[in-house]
Structures are given as C-alpha cells and as structure tokens.
mmCIF file of C-alpha atoms in Angstrom:
data_model
loop_
_atom_site.group_PDB
_atom_site.id
_atom_site.type_symbol
_atom_site.label_atom_id
_atom_site.label_comp_id
_atom_site.label_asym_id
_atom_site.label_seq_id
_atom_site.Cartn_x
_atom_site.Cartn_y
_atom_site.Cartn_z
ATOM 1 C CA UNK A 1 59.047 -32.585 -56.583
ATOM 2 C CA UNK A 2 57.489 -35.463 -56.471
ATOM 3 C CA UNK A 3 57.928 -36.066 -52.572
ATOM 4 C CA UNK A 4 56.001 -31.958 -52.536
ATOM 5 C CA UNK A 5 53.536 -32.966 -55.621
ATOM 6 C CA UNK A 6 52.567 -35.695 -52.790
ATOM 7 C CA UNK A 7 52.225 -33.759 -49.804
ATOM 8 C CA UNK A 8 50.212 -30.783 -51.713
ATOM 9 C CA UNK A 9 48.023 -33.015 -53.380
ATOM 10 C CA UNK A 10 47.097 -34.273 -49.657
ATOM 11 C CA UNK A 11 46.566 -31.103 -48.695
ATOM 12 C CA UNK A 12 44.660 -29.732 -51.707
ATOM 13 C CA UNK A 13 41.833 -32.900 -50.466
ATOM 14 C CA UNK A 14 41.272 -31.305 -47.349
ATOM 15 C CA UNK A 15 41.576 -27.347 -49.058
ATOM 16 C CA UNK A 16 39.103 -29.170 -51.646
ATOM 17 C CA UNK A 17 36.817 -30.581 -48.833
ATOM 18 C CA UNK A 18 37.030 -27.460 -47.230
ATOM 19 C CA UNK A 19 35.768 -25.197 -50.112
ATOM 20 C CA UNK A 20 33.331 -27.351 -50.864
ATOM 21 C CA UNK A 21 31.874 -27.607 -46.674
ATOM 22 C CA UNK A 22 32.137 -23.463 -46.742
ATOM 23 C CA UNK A 23 29.807 -24.053 -50.180
ATOM 24 C CA UNK A 24 26.979 -25.545 -48.609
ATOM 25 C CA UNK A 25 26.686 -22.334 -45.891
ATOM 26 C CA UNK A 26 26.894 -19.517 -48.588
ATOM 27 C CA UNK A 27 24.041 -17.656 -50.207
ATOM 28 C CA UNK A 28 24.783 -15.379 -53.849
ATOM 29 C CA UNK A 29 26.421 -13.166 -53.051
ATOM 30 C CA UNK A 30 31.378 -11.859 -52.434
ATOM 31 C CA UNK A 31 31.523 -14.906 -50.192
ATOM 32 C CA UNK A 32 30.273 -17.268 -52.459
ATOM 33 C CA UNK A 33 32.204 -15.337 -55.871
ATOM 34 C CA UNK A 34 35.613 -15.022 -53.006
ATOM 35 C CA UNK A 35 35.109 -18.850 -53.164
ATOM 36 C CA UNK A 36 34.306 -19.823 -56.956
ATOM 37 C CA UNK A 37 37.679 -17.793 -57.110
ATOM 38 C CA UNK A 38 39.602 -19.997 -54.896
ATOM 39 C CA UNK A 39 38.382 -22.997 -56.656
ATOM 40 C CA UNK A 40 39.243 -22.467 -60.358
ATOM 41 C CA UNK A 41 42.482 -20.123 -59.405
ATOM 42 C CA UNK A 42 43.608 -23.860 -57.191
ATOM 43 C CA UNK A 43 42.554 -25.780 -60.333
ATOM 44 C CA UNK A 44 45.049 -23.864 -62.522
ATOM 45 C CA UNK A 45 47.183 -23.510 -60.540
ATOM 46 C CA UNK A 46 47.261 -27.744 -60.329
ATOM 47 C CA UNK A 47 46.555 -27.811 -63.598
ATOM 48 C CA UNK A 48 50.034 -26.431 -64.186
ATOM 49 C CA UNK A 49 51.837 -28.673 -61.429
ATOM 50 C CA UNK A 50 50.356 -31.560 -63.239
ATOM 51 C CA UNK A 51 51.895 -30.170 -66.458
ATOM 52 C CA UNK A 52 56.013 -30.176 -65.314
ATOM 53 C CA UNK A 53 57.831 -32.699 -65.472
ATOM 54 C CA UNK A 54 59.276 -33.801 -62.031
ATOM 55 C CA UNK A 55 62.561 -35.530 -64.474
ATOM 56 C CA UNK A 56 64.442 -32.418 -65.598
ATOM 57 C CA UNK A 57 64.254 -31.235 -61.612
ATOM 58 C CA UNK A 58 63.355 -27.026 -63.143
ATOM 59 C CA UNK A 59 60.731 -24.837 -62.950
ATOM 60 C CA UNK A 60 58.739 -24.398 -66.693
ATOM 61 C CA UNK A 61 57.741 -21.435 -68.186
ATOM 62 C CA UNK A 62 54.282 -21.129 -66.181
ATOM 63 C CA UNK A 63 56.177 -21.508 -62.780
ATOM 64 C CA UNK A 64 55.734 -17.890 -62.383
ATOM 65 C CA UNK A 65 51.663 -17.562 -63.259
ATOM 66 C CA UNK A 66 51.478 -20.283 -60.284
ATOM 67 C CA UNK A 67 52.909 -18.109 -58.513
ATOM 68 C CA UNK A 68 50.654 -14.922 -58.750
ATOM 69 C CA UNK A 69 47.879 -17.363 -58.488
ATOM 70 C CA UNK A 70 49.293 -17.909 -54.974
ATOM 71 C CA UNK A 71 48.919 -14.098 -54.461
ATOM 72 C CA UNK A 72 45.723 -14.042 -55.451
ATOM 73 C CA UNK A 73 44.497 -16.791 -53.103
ATOM 74 C CA UNK A 74 45.918 -15.249 -50.024
ATOM 75 C CA UNK A 75 44.102 -11.969 -51.270
ATOM 76 C CA UNK A 76 40.993 -13.283 -51.802
ATOM 77 C CA UNK A 77 41.627 -16.375 -48.241
ATOM 78 C CA UNK A 78 42.065 -12.381 -46.668
ATOM 79 C CA UNK A 79 39.023 -10.643 -48.180
ATOM 80 C CA UNK A 80 36.757 -14.148 -47.460
ATOM 81 C CA UNK A 81 38.079 -14.230 -43.940
ATOM 82 C CA UNK A 82 36.609 -10.010 -43.629
ATOM 83 C CA UNK A 83 33.511 -11.361 -45.208
ATOM 84 C CA UNK A 84 33.188 -14.497 -42.597
ATOM 85 C CA UNK A 85 34.248 -12.016 -40.431
ATOM 86 C CA UNK A 86 31.718 -9.205 -40.629
ATOM 87 C CA UNK A 87 29.148 -11.005 -41.431
ATOM 88 C CA UNK A 88 29.327 -13.161 -38.069
ATOM 89 C CA UNK A 89 28.982 -9.386 -36.609
ATOM 90 C CA UNK A 90 26.310 -9.399 -38.368
ATOM 91 C CA UNK A 91 24.679 -12.485 -37.716
ATOM 92 C CA UNK A 92 25.867 -11.390 -33.832
ATOM 93 C CA UNK A 93 24.050 -8.004 -34.074
ATOM 94 C CA UNK A 94 21.514 -9.494 -35.480
ATOM 95 C CA UNK A 95 20.817 -12.119 -32.567
ATOM 96 C CA UNK A 96 20.995 -9.032 -30.708
ATOM 97 C CA UNK A 97 18.223 -7.184 -31.433
ATOM 98 C CA UNK A 98 15.868 -10.574 -31.345
ATOM 99 C CA UNK A 99 17.511 -10.723 -27.507
ATOM 100 C CA UNK A 100 16.336 -7.787 -26.512
ATOM 101 C CA UNK A 101 13.009 -7.503 -28.775
ATOM 102 C CA UNK A 102 12.079 -10.472 -27.011
ATOM 103 C CA UNK A 103 12.448 -9.304 -24.148
ATOM 104 C CA UNK A 104 9.753 -6.452 -24.710
ATOM 105 C CA UNK A 105 7.679 -8.296 -26.118
ATOM 106 C CA UNK A 106 8.216 -11.114 -22.426
ATOM 107 C CA UNK A 107 7.951 -7.657 -21.006
ATOM 108 C CA UNK A 108 4.935 -6.452 -22.088
ATOM 109 C CA UNK A 109 3.194 -9.705 -21.721
ATOM 110 C CA UNK A 110 3.872 -9.744 -18.768
ATOM 111 C CA UNK A 111 2.813 -5.739 -17.463
ATOM 112 C CA UNK A 112 -0.640 -7.008 -19.574
ATOM 113 C CA UNK A 113 -0.852 -10.165 -18.144
ATOM 114 C CA UNK A 114 -0.423 -8.863 -14.425
ATOM 115 C CA UNK A 115 -4.037 -7.079 -14.645
ATOM 116 C CA UNK A 116 -5.240 -9.389 -15.972
ATOM 117 C CA UNK A 117 -4.043 -12.495 -13.713
ATOM 118 C CA UNK A 118 -5.381 -9.846 -10.801
ATOM 119 C CA UNK A 119 -8.725 -9.600 -12.440
ATOM 120 C CA UNK A 120 -9.542 -13.919 -12.700
ATOM 121 C CA UNK A 121 -8.206 -13.636 -8.672
ATOM 122 C CA UNK A 122 -10.407 -10.884 -8.021
ATOM 123 C CA UNK A 123 -12.661 -12.717 -10.167
ATOM 124 C CA UNK A 124 -12.633 -15.725 -8.705
ATOM 125 C CA UNK A 125 -13.224 -14.749 -5.277
ATOM 126 C CA UNK A 126 -15.877 -12.988 -5.813
ATOM 127 C CA UNK A 127 -17.444 -15.480 -7.421
ATOM 128 C CA UNK A 128 -16.667 -18.231 -3.813
ATOM 129 C CA UNK A 129 -16.895 -15.197 -1.648
ATOM 130 C CA UNK A 130 -20.676 -14.955 -1.160
ATOM 131 C CA UNK A 131 -21.528 -18.947 -1.112
ATOM 132 C CA UNK A 132 -18.785 -18.593 1.662
ATOM 133 C CA UNK A 133 -20.512 -15.782 3.070
ATOM 134 C CA UNK A 134 -23.612 -17.962 3.280
ATOM 135 C CA UNK A 135 -22.331 -20.844 4.033
ATOM 136 C CA UNK A 136 -20.738 -19.508 6.708
ATOM 137 C CA UNK A 137 -24.352 -17.825 8.190
ATOM 138 C CA UNK A 138 -25.955 -21.258 7.817
ATOM 139 C CA UNK A 139 -23.860 -22.710 10.022
ATOM 140 C CA UNK A 140 -23.876 -20.721 12.545
ATOM 141 C CA UNK A 141 -27.478 -20.751 12.344
ATOM 142 C CA UNK A 142 -27.140 -23.710 12.871
ATOM 143 C CA UNK A 143 -25.571 -23.549 15.840
ATOM 144 C CA UNK A 144 -27.279 -20.592 16.999
ATOM 145 C CA UNK A 145 -30.444 -23.666 17.356
ATOM 146 C CA UNK A 146 -31.875 -21.444 14.047
ATOM 147 C CA UNK A 147 -33.401 -24.345 12.117
ATOM 148 C CA UNK A 148 -36.582 -23.156 10.924
ATOM 149 C CA UNK A 149 -34.290 -20.293 8.145
ATOM 150 C CA UNK A 150 -33.298 -22.516 4.646
ATOM 151 C CA UNK A 151 -29.806 -22.513 4.291
ATOM 152 C CA UNK A 152 -29.691 -21.032 -0.008
ATOM 153 C CA UNK A 153 -26.328 -21.075 -1.789
ATOM 154 C CA UNK A 154 -25.951 -19.872 -4.758
ATOM 155 C CA UNK A 155 -22.630 -19.739 -7.038
ATOM 156 C CA UNK A 156 -20.237 -22.920 -8.259
ATOM 157 C CA UNK A 157 -22.011 -26.390 -8.373
ATOM 158 C CA UNK A 158 -19.995 -28.005 -6.087
ATOM 159 C CA UNK A 159 -20.680 -24.757 -3.291
ATOM 160 C CA UNK A 160 -24.786 -25.496 -4.168
ATOM 161 C CA UNK A 161 -24.403 -29.046 -3.821
ATOM 162 C CA UNK A 162 -22.436 -28.201 0.147
ATOM 163 C CA UNK A 163 -25.601 -26.313 0.241
ATOM 164 C CA UNK A 164 -27.881 -28.511 -0.401
ATOM 165 C CA UNK A 165 -26.342 -30.908 2.208
ATOM 166 C CA UNK A 166 -26.103 -28.187 4.727
ATOM 167 C CA UNK A 167 -30.179 -27.515 4.315
ATOM 168 C CA UNK A 168 -30.766 -31.199 4.443
ATOM 169 C CA UNK A 169 -29.057 -31.393 7.531
ATOM 170 C CA UNK A 170 -30.734 -27.851 9.109
ATOM 171 C CA UNK A 171 -34.368 -30.375 8.259
ATOM 172 C CA UNK A 172 -32.750 -32.980 10.091
ATOM 173 C CA UNK A 173 -32.317 -31.258 13.209
ATOM 174 C CA UNK A 174 -35.613 -29.702 12.879
ATOM 175 C CA UNK A 175 -37.262 -33.302 13.128
ATOM 176 C CA UNK A 176 -35.153 -34.164 16.020
ATOM 177 C CA UNK A 177 -35.141 -30.732 17.670
ATOM 178 C CA UNK A 178 -39.577 -31.578 17.099
ATOM 179 C CA UNK A 179 -38.970 -35.626 18.381
ATOM 180 C CA UNK A 180 -36.966 -34.416 21.674
ATOM 181 C CA UNK A 181 -40.337 -31.939 21.956
ATOM 182 C CA UNK A 182 -42.777 -34.108 22.295
ATOM 183 C CA UNK A 183 -40.654 -36.498 24.513
ATOM 184 C CA UNK A 184 -40.498 -33.902 26.702
ATOM 185 C CA UNK A 185 -43.604 -33.608 26.653
ATOM 186 C CA UNK A 186 -44.419 -36.523 27.254
ATOM 187 C CA UNK A 187 -42.158 -37.690 30.008
ATOM 188 C CA UNK A 188 -43.178 -34.565 32.032
ATOM 189 C CA UNK A 189 -46.525 -35.552 31.303
ATOM 190 C CA UNK A 190 -45.998 -38.581 33.526
ATOM 191 C CA UNK A 191 -43.595 -37.810 35.980
ATOM 192 C CA UNK A 192 -45.781 -34.580 37.363
ATOM 193 C CA UNK A 193 -49.179 -36.923 37.635
ATOM 194 C CA UNK A 194 -47.526 -39.577 39.996
ATOM 195 C CA UNK A 195 -44.757 -36.699 41.741
ATOM 196 C CA UNK A 196 -47.928 -34.406 42.266
ATOM 197 C CA UNK A 197 -49.801 -37.592 44.417
ATOM 198 C CA UNK A 198 -47.341 -38.025 45.967
ATOM 199 C CA UNK A 199 -46.229 -34.909 46.912
ATOM 200 C CA UNK A 200 -49.505 -34.534 48.434
ATOM 201 C CA UNK A 201 -49.649 -37.467 49.807
ATOM 202 C CA UNK A 202 -46.387 -35.915 51.509
ATOM 203 C CA UNK A 203 -48.318 -33.005 52.651
ATOM 204 C CA UNK A 204 -51.492 -35.186 54.285
ATOM 205 C CA UNK A 205 -49.165 -36.693 56.344
ATOM 206 C CA UNK A 206 -47.104 -33.972 57.715
ATOM 207 C CA UNK A 207 -50.113 -31.841 58.387
ATOM 208 C CA UNK A 208 -50.900 -35.164 60.890
ATOM 209 C CA UNK A 209 -53.644 -36.094 58.687
ATOM 210 C CA UNK A 210 -53.260 -39.926 59.580
ATOM 211 C CA UNK A 211 -52.130 -39.525 62.463
ATOM 212 C CA UNK A 212 -49.307 -37.581 64.951
ATOM 213 C CA UNK A 213 -46.027 -38.273 63.611
ATOM 214 C CA UNK A 214 -42.878 -38.676 65.635
ATOM 215 C CA UNK A 215 -40.023 -36.331 65.173
ATOM 216 C CA UNK A 216 -38.192 -38.908 62.799
ATOM 217 C CA UNK A 217 -40.996 -39.511 61.373
ATOM 218 C CA UNK A 218 -41.257 -35.905 60.718
ATOM 219 C CA UNK A 219 -37.774 -36.048 58.820
ATOM 220 C CA UNK A 220 -38.671 -38.040 56.366
ATOM 221 C CA UNK A 221 -41.730 -36.773 55.272
ATOM 222 C CA UNK A 222 -39.478 -32.897 55.302
ATOM 223 C CA UNK A 223 -37.098 -34.949 53.210
ATOM 224 C CA UNK A 224 -40.227 -36.402 51.101
ATOM 225 C CA UNK A 225 -41.738 -33.270 50.644
ATOM 226 C CA UNK A 226 -37.834 -31.627 49.718
ATOM 227 C CA UNK A 227 -37.455 -33.650 46.904
ATOM 228 C CA UNK A 228 -40.903 -33.458 45.078
ATOM 229 C CA UNK A 229 -40.827 -30.159 44.815
ATOM 230 C CA UNK A 230 -37.032 -30.252 43.736
ATOM 231 C CA UNK A 231 -37.630 -32.796 40.998
ATOM 232 C CA UNK A 232 -40.934 -31.104 39.888
ATOM 233 C CA UNK A 233 -39.286 -27.199 40.066
ATOM 234 C CA UNK A 234 -36.004 -29.783 37.575
ATOM 235 C CA UNK A 235 -39.250 -31.089 35.131
ATOM 236 C CA UNK A 236 -40.933 -27.068 35.167
ATOM 237 C CA UNK A 237 -36.861 -25.688 34.113
ATOM 238 C CA UNK A 238 -36.622 -28.543 31.378
ATOM 239 C CA UNK A 239 -40.202 -27.759 29.699
ATOM 240 C CA UNK A 240 -39.669 -23.544 30.162
ATOM 241 C CA UNK A 241 -36.354 -24.809 28.366
ATOM 242 C CA UNK A 242 -38.112 -26.209 25.480
ATOM 243 C CA UNK A 243 -40.718 -23.481 25.419
ATOM 244 C CA UNK A 244 -38.864 -20.681 25.293
ATOM 245 C CA UNK A 245 -36.653 -22.350 22.562
ATOM 246 C CA UNK A 246 -39.530 -22.864 20.488
ATOM 247 C CA UNK A 247 -41.208 -19.330 20.692
ATOM 248 C CA UNK A 248 -40.390 -15.667 21.609
ATOM 249 C CA UNK A 249 -40.515 -14.944 25.375
ATOM 250 C CA UNK A 250 -43.486 -13.478 25.790
ATOM 251 C CA UNK A 251 -43.201 -10.062 27.957
ATOM 252 C CA UNK A 252 -45.581 -8.384 30.222
ATOM 253 C CA UNK A 253 -43.501 -5.357 31.155
ATOM 254 C CA UNK A 254 -44.222 -3.144 34.043
ATOM 255 C CA UNK A 255 -43.257 -0.778 36.230
ATOM 256 C CA UNK A 256 -41.798 -1.867 39.870
ATOM 257 C CA UNK A 257 -38.821 -0.935 42.519
ATOM 258 C CA UNK A 258 -36.071 -3.904 42.103
ATOM 259 C CA UNK A 259 -36.563 -4.454 46.534
ATOM 260 C CA UNK A 260 -40.148 -6.449 45.781
ATOM 261 C CA UNK A 261 -38.566 -9.160 43.265
ATOM 262 C CA UNK A 262 -35.649 -9.037 45.401
ATOM 263 C CA UNK A 263 -37.879 -10.037 48.536
ATOM 264 C CA UNK A 264 -39.289 -12.548 46.726
ATOM 265 C CA UNK A 265 -35.975 -14.065 45.767
ATOM 266 C CA UNK A 266 -35.868 -14.029 49.753
ATOM 267 C CA UNK A 267 -38.643 -15.639 50.232
ATOM 268 C CA UNK A 268 -38.095 -18.834 47.925
ATOM 269 C CA UNK A 269 -34.151 -19.477 48.700
ATOM 270 C CA UNK A 270 -35.307 -19.055 52.897
ATOM 271 C CA UNK A 271 -35.064 -22.634 53.058
ATOM 272 C CA UNK A 272 -31.686 -23.077 50.998
ATOM 273 C CA UNK A 273 -30.261 -20.587 52.221
ATOM 274 C CA UNK A 274 -31.360 -21.594 56.028
ATOM 275 C CA UNK A 275 -29.885 -25.261 55.212
ATOM 276 C CA UNK A 276 -26.113 -23.892 54.270
ATOM 277 C CA UNK A 277 -26.589 -21.052 57.016
ATOM 278 C CA UNK A 278 -26.056 -18.628 54.545
ATOM 279 C CA UNK A 279 -26.728 -14.677 54.210
ATOM 280 C CA UNK A 280 -28.398 -13.241 51.149
ATOM 281 C CA UNK A 281 -27.208 -9.461 51.441
ATOM 282 C CA UNK A 282 -29.086 -7.333 49.723
ATOM 283 C CA UNK A 283 -28.330 -3.653 48.116
ATOM 284 C CA UNK A 284 -29.605 -1.057 45.444
ATOM 285 C CA UNK A 285 -33.451 -2.265 46.746
ATOM 286 C CA UNK A 286 -34.942 1.214 45.595
ATOM 287 C CA UNK A 287 -33.800 1.084 41.903
ATOM 288 C CA UNK A 288 -37.402 1.423 39.111
ATOM 289 C CA UNK A 289 -37.677 -0.967 36.616
ATOM 290 C CA UNK A 290 -38.984 -1.002 33.411
ATOM 291 C CA UNK A 291 -39.794 -5.431 32.861
ATOM 292 C CA UNK A 292 -40.897 -8.148 33.211
ATOM 293 C CA UNK A 293 -41.863 -8.916 37.008
ATOM 294 C CA UNK A 294 -42.412 -12.427 36.607
ATOM 295 C CA UNK A 295 -39.620 -13.450 34.091
ATOM 296 C CA UNK A 296 -36.873 -10.968 36.251
ATOM 297 C CA UNK A 297 -38.043 -13.198 38.847
ATOM 298 C CA UNK A 298 -37.388 -16.852 37.698
ATOM 299 C CA UNK A 299 -33.669 -14.819 36.478
ATOM 300 C CA UNK A 300 -32.253 -13.909 39.807
ATOM 301 C CA UNK A 301 -34.352 -16.772 41.190
ATOM 302 C CA UNK A 302 -31.842 -19.475 38.803
ATOM 303 C CA UNK A 303 -28.186 -17.078 39.544
ATOM 304 C CA UNK A 304 -29.462 -16.871 43.566
ATOM 305 C CA UNK A 305 -29.909 -21.127 43.697
ATOM 306 C CA UNK A 306 -26.780 -21.441 41.989
ATOM 307 C CA UNK A 307 -24.907 -19.074 43.877
ATOM 308 C CA UNK A 308 -26.515 -21.171 47.348
ATOM 309 C CA UNK A 309 -25.384 -24.493 45.648
ATOM 310 C CA UNK A 310 -21.349 -22.943 44.877
ATOM 311 C CA UNK A 311 -21.250 -20.823 47.869
ATOM 312 C CA UNK A 312 -19.108 -22.133 51.186
ATOM 313 C CA UNK A 313 -21.408 -22.677 53.807
ATOM 314 C CA UNK A 314 -21.833 -19.614 56.685
ATOM 315 C CA UNK A 315 -20.827 -17.229 53.500
ATOM 316 C CA UNK A 316 -22.632 -14.636 51.938
ATOM 317 C CA UNK A 317 -25.068 -14.453 48.515
ATOM 318 C CA UNK A 318 -24.411 -11.213 47.194
ATOM 319 C CA UNK A 319 -27.859 -9.516 45.505
ATOM 320 C CA UNK A 320 -27.840 -5.942 44.110
ATOM 321 C CA UNK A 321 -28.543 -3.461 41.608
ATOM 322 C CA UNK A 322 -27.163 -0.677 40.247
ATOM 323 C CA UNK A 323 -27.302 2.284 36.765
ATOM 324 C CA UNK A 324 -24.284 1.860 34.891
ATOM 325 C CA UNK A 325 -22.858 3.390 31.673
ATOM 326 C CA UNK A 326 -26.067 3.120 29.557
ATOM 327 C CA UNK A 327 -28.022 0.410 31.713
ATOM 328 C CA UNK A 328 -28.792 -1.503 34.874
ATOM 329 C CA UNK A 329 -26.942 -3.844 36.276
ATOM 330 C CA UNK A 330 -28.654 -6.954 38.155
ATOM 331 C CA UNK A 331 -25.146 -8.409 39.950
ATOM 332 C CA UNK A 332 -25.257 -11.789 42.198
ATOM 333 C CA UNK A 333 -22.415 -12.531 43.381
ATOM 334 C CA UNK A 334 -21.816 -15.976 46.221
ATOM 335 C CA UNK A 335 -17.563 -16.499 46.830
ATOM 336 C CA UNK A 336 -17.238 -20.023 46.365
ATOM 337 C CA UNK A 337 -14.700 -21.831 43.855
ATOM 338 C CA UNK A 338 -15.197 -19.810 41.311
ATOM 339 C CA UNK A 339 -15.735 -21.175 37.592
ATOM 340 C CA UNK A 340 -12.910 -21.722 35.941
ATOM 341 C CA UNK A 341 -11.834 -19.176 32.326
ATOM 342 C CA UNK A 342 -12.430 -22.025 30.136
ATOM 343 C CA UNK A 343 -15.528 -23.382 31.392
ATOM 344 C CA UNK A 344 -17.292 -19.770 31.963
ATOM 345 C CA UNK A 345 -17.365 -19.260 28.306
ATOM 346 C CA UNK A 346 -19.807 -22.139 27.632
ATOM 347 C CA UNK A 347 -21.530 -22.067 30.961
ATOM 348 C CA UNK A 348 -24.395 -20.562 28.899
ATOM 349 C CA UNK A 349 -25.016 -23.766 26.620
ATOM 350 C CA UNK A 350 -27.822 -25.581 28.034
ATOM 351 C CA UNK A 351 -26.629 -28.937 29.478
ATOM 352 C CA UNK A 352 -23.514 -27.807 30.652
ATOM 353 C CA UNK A 353 -22.957 -27.488 34.228
ATOM 354 C CA UNK A 354 -19.362 -26.651 37.054
ATOM 355 C CA UNK A 355 -18.023 -28.730 38.919
ATOM 356 C CA UNK A 356 -19.619 -29.257 42.202
ATOM 357 C CA UNK A 357 -17.790 -28.508 45.812
ATOM 358 C CA UNK A 358 -17.704 -30.812 47.761
ATOM 359 C CA UNK A 359 -21.240 -31.471 50.028
ATOM 360 C CA UNK A 360 -23.205 -29.737 47.577
ATOM 361 C CA UNK A 361 -26.854 -30.648 46.717
ATOM 362 C CA UNK A 362 -27.810 -33.424 43.627
ATOM 363 C CA UNK A 363 -26.834 -31.958 40.658
ATOM 364 C CA UNK A 364 -29.523 -30.375 37.811
ATOM 365 C CA UNK A 365 -30.656 -30.280 34.671
ATOM 366 C CA UNK A 366 -27.651 -28.107 33.052
ATOM 367 C CA UNK A 367 -31.180 -25.426 31.850
ATOM 368 C CA UNK A 368 -30.133 -22.833 34.903
ATOM 369 C CA UNK A 369 -27.919 -20.360 33.204
ATOM 370 C CA UNK A 370 -29.419 -21.165 29.513
ATOM 371 C CA UNK A 371 -33.195 -20.500 31.116
ATOM 372 C CA UNK A 372 -31.249 -16.954 32.222
ATOM 373 C CA UNK A 373 -29.575 -15.697 29.306
ATOM 374 C CA UNK A 374 -33.141 -16.663 26.929
ATOM 375 C CA UNK A 375 -35.164 -14.487 29.461
ATOM 376 C CA UNK A 376 -32.443 -11.742 29.430
ATOM 377 C CA UNK A 377 -31.868 -11.683 25.723
ATOM 378 C CA UNK A 378 -35.822 -10.843 24.750
ATOM 379 C CA UNK A 379 -35.489 -7.309 27.544
ATOM 380 C CA UNK A 380 -32.430 -7.073 24.935
ATOM 381 C CA UNK A 381 -29.884 -7.387 27.316
ATOM 382 C CA UNK A 382 -26.616 -9.531 27.527
ATOM 383 C CA UNK A 383 -25.709 -11.445 30.991
ATOM 384 C CA UNK A 384 -21.710 -12.727 31.741
ATOM 385 C CA UNK A 385 -19.708 -14.357 34.455
ATOM 386 C CA UNK A 386 -17.082 -13.108 35.982
ATOM 387 C CA UNK A 387 -14.503 -13.370 38.997
ATOM 388 C CA UNK A 388 -15.709 -12.257 41.886
ATOM 389 C CA UNK A 389 -13.122 -10.388 44.117
ATOM 390 C CA UNK A 390 -11.251 -11.974 45.966
ATOM 391 C CA UNK A 391 -12.741 -15.577 45.618
ATOM 392 C CA UNK A 392 -15.398 -16.869 43.850
ATOM 393 C CA UNK A 393 -18.342 -15.608 40.816
ATOM 394 C CA UNK A 394 -19.892 -12.704 39.613
ATOM 395 C CA UNK A 395 -23.042 -12.934 36.957
ATOM 396 C CA UNK A 396 -24.339 -10.336 35.671
ATOM 397 C CA UNK A 397 -27.210 -9.255 33.822
ATOM 398 C CA UNK A 398 -27.039 -6.083 31.855
ATOM 399 C CA UNK A 399 -30.468 -4.631 31.313
ATOM 400 C CA UNK A 400 -30.623 -1.442 28.255
ATOM 401 C CA UNK A 401 -31.462 2.245 29.644
ATOM 402 C CA UNK A 402 -35.019 2.022 28.542
ATOM 403 C CA UNK A 403 -35.988 -0.141 30.307
ATOM 404 C CA UNK A 404 -34.789 1.931 33.609
ATOM 405 C CA UNK A 405 -36.267 5.200 35.427
ATOM 406 C CA UNK A 406 -34.428 7.016 38.272
ATOM 407 C CA UNK A 407 -35.619 6.420 41.798
#
C-alpha cells in the first residue's frame, strides 16, 4: 500500500527523532540497550517494507517476520517505559533525600548561627557599654559642674573621638567659669567700694550729722539706706555662691539649740516682716543641733526671706524644727501662691526664680536657693520644695541623724 508506506515513513521520521533525543539522556545500561533494540528492529522492518513490491498487492514471505518485530518492539517499548518510570521514581527519591539533607544542614547551621549571633551581639554590647557609660558619666559631670575631672573614653575609635570632644568642651567650660569668677570678683570689688561710701553717707545723714532732717528727708534716707543694704546683700550672695562652687564649704560644727538661730533670723527679718505686716511663728526651738551655726543661719535666712517675699500681707510665715525618721527636719512655710510643680524641680538651680506676686520687692539674683542647696549638701543633708496646706510653699531641710541630739 503506497499510501500506507508513505504514512509509515512520516511516522518513522518522528520515531527516529524521538530515539535520538532519548539517546542523549541515556547512560550505558538496560535503557540504552532497549533503545538500541528498538532502533535495530525498526531498521529491519523498514528494510523489509522497502523490499516489498507494491505492484503485486500481496504480502511477501517476510510479513510474519515484520509482525514479529513489531510485537517485539512493543515489548521493548513497554520495558523501556517501566525503566523510565523506575528511573524517574529513583530521581524523585534522590531529590527528596537531598532536600531532607539540605533541610537538616540548614537547621544545623541555624542552631549554630543563633548562639554565634548572640555571642557577637553580646560582644558588641560589651564593647560599647563601657564607653557609653563613660560618656554618660562625663555628660552628667558637665551638667553638675564637675569641670576639674577629665573625661576619658576607651573603646571604638568614634566613641573615643566623641569623648575627646566632650573633654575639650569641659576645658572650655572651665575657662569660661574661671573668667566668670574673675569678672564677679572685679565687679563686686568695684561696686562695693562706692556702695560702702553711699551706705555710710546715708547713715551719717540719718544720724543728723549735717543737721536735723524733715520727715520726708528721713524717709528718703531710709529708702537709700535700705536699698544700698539690699544691693550689698545681692553682691555678697554672688560672691558666696561663687566661692562655694569653686571650693567645698568648710563646716565649723558646734552644739546649739535651734532657737538660737531662730532668734537671729527673727532679728534680721524684723523690718521685712513689719513692712508686709507678717508674723513669724516659731516651733521646735528647743531642738539641739550639732551643725555649723553660721551656715545654718544663712540657710534659714534665705528661706525665710523667700517666704516673706511670697507670703500675702497680714499672714504668717512658719519656722519650725522637729525630729523625723533618722533625721531632723527644719521647715519654712508660707501661704502664698506656691510654686508650680514643673518649676519646683529647677528652683535650686542658679539664677532660676519663680514668678513674683503683685507688689513684691525687686527681683533678686536667683541664687538664694542655690546657696541653700550647697550648704545643706555640705552638712550631708537634703532640701526639697513641697506644697503647703491649704496653699503656699513649704521648704523642708533634712539633716542626717548624726548631727542631731535630743533635748
């Protein structure tokens, strides 16, 4: 059949192409032999078909051999498919095993990397923790005014550079502070000399040395004398604060009752109390203290002066002393407008002042509470601002129990 032979020829070309492509993926073995058998048998069939005469229209004597080759090719093809399936299954099993092995390796590496990562993180933390603490200590020292202690930072280069810059800032602040100290000394010296002359002149005028004065003249002389005394007090506050910042306060401890200092405060503030029609109420005057009498007087004098400034007219200023838990408490309270909580934390810083009530005297330097804090710290104590009841401010000075003796 010429048409059948032509169709067979077309199919044979596809068959041979498939055999060639499969052969590229076959290693030596049963599958390769099966492909070789397929190719050989098909070659014999093709040769047999080519030898037949289409004109006769009858099968040649080799037809049975062709059919046998076709049957054998079917068996070989089936065997080849089974071998291919087996090979694919083996490849899949191998891939599964490789995947499982890779997963196990990854898990093992992960478990190894976790402690290594933790160790590295811990090492980095330890490496930078110390210089960070040193930087923090240096910054706190600058904030607290400790300008005589060098700032040293050891660690990574960048942090060491930052520490060197902080130390440079410390030296610059120390130079500025020294310049400020010299300036204050010069200014106070230049001011105190003419101020003393003005004070003495007003004192002589008040005593009538140059002749009797009228009532108005006496009032002018009093105002002049009071304001020169106030100005001198402000200058002394500046010098006292500057001196305490540059060197620690030296205490001259002695034993005395609190009432002795209370009496001195009452005498010093008599005119100020009278001018605002205030009453100084005292309690706990019999408490025995072991402290520096003069420095305690300065502490209480500053606190009472502030209380007089903020107390409303015709009210009371309370000055008290009593024992607390492991300490002695000295308190000064007024019934004024009080201090806002956000400002109370900063009131002991230099030059920080609260808002003055209407009609209050001229503002001071803002150093009174700073001086109080320095002197209380020299005694080993603490000072704090508390709200008074029902209104106003209560300043509490806490001295350690070692400095206290019961009456």
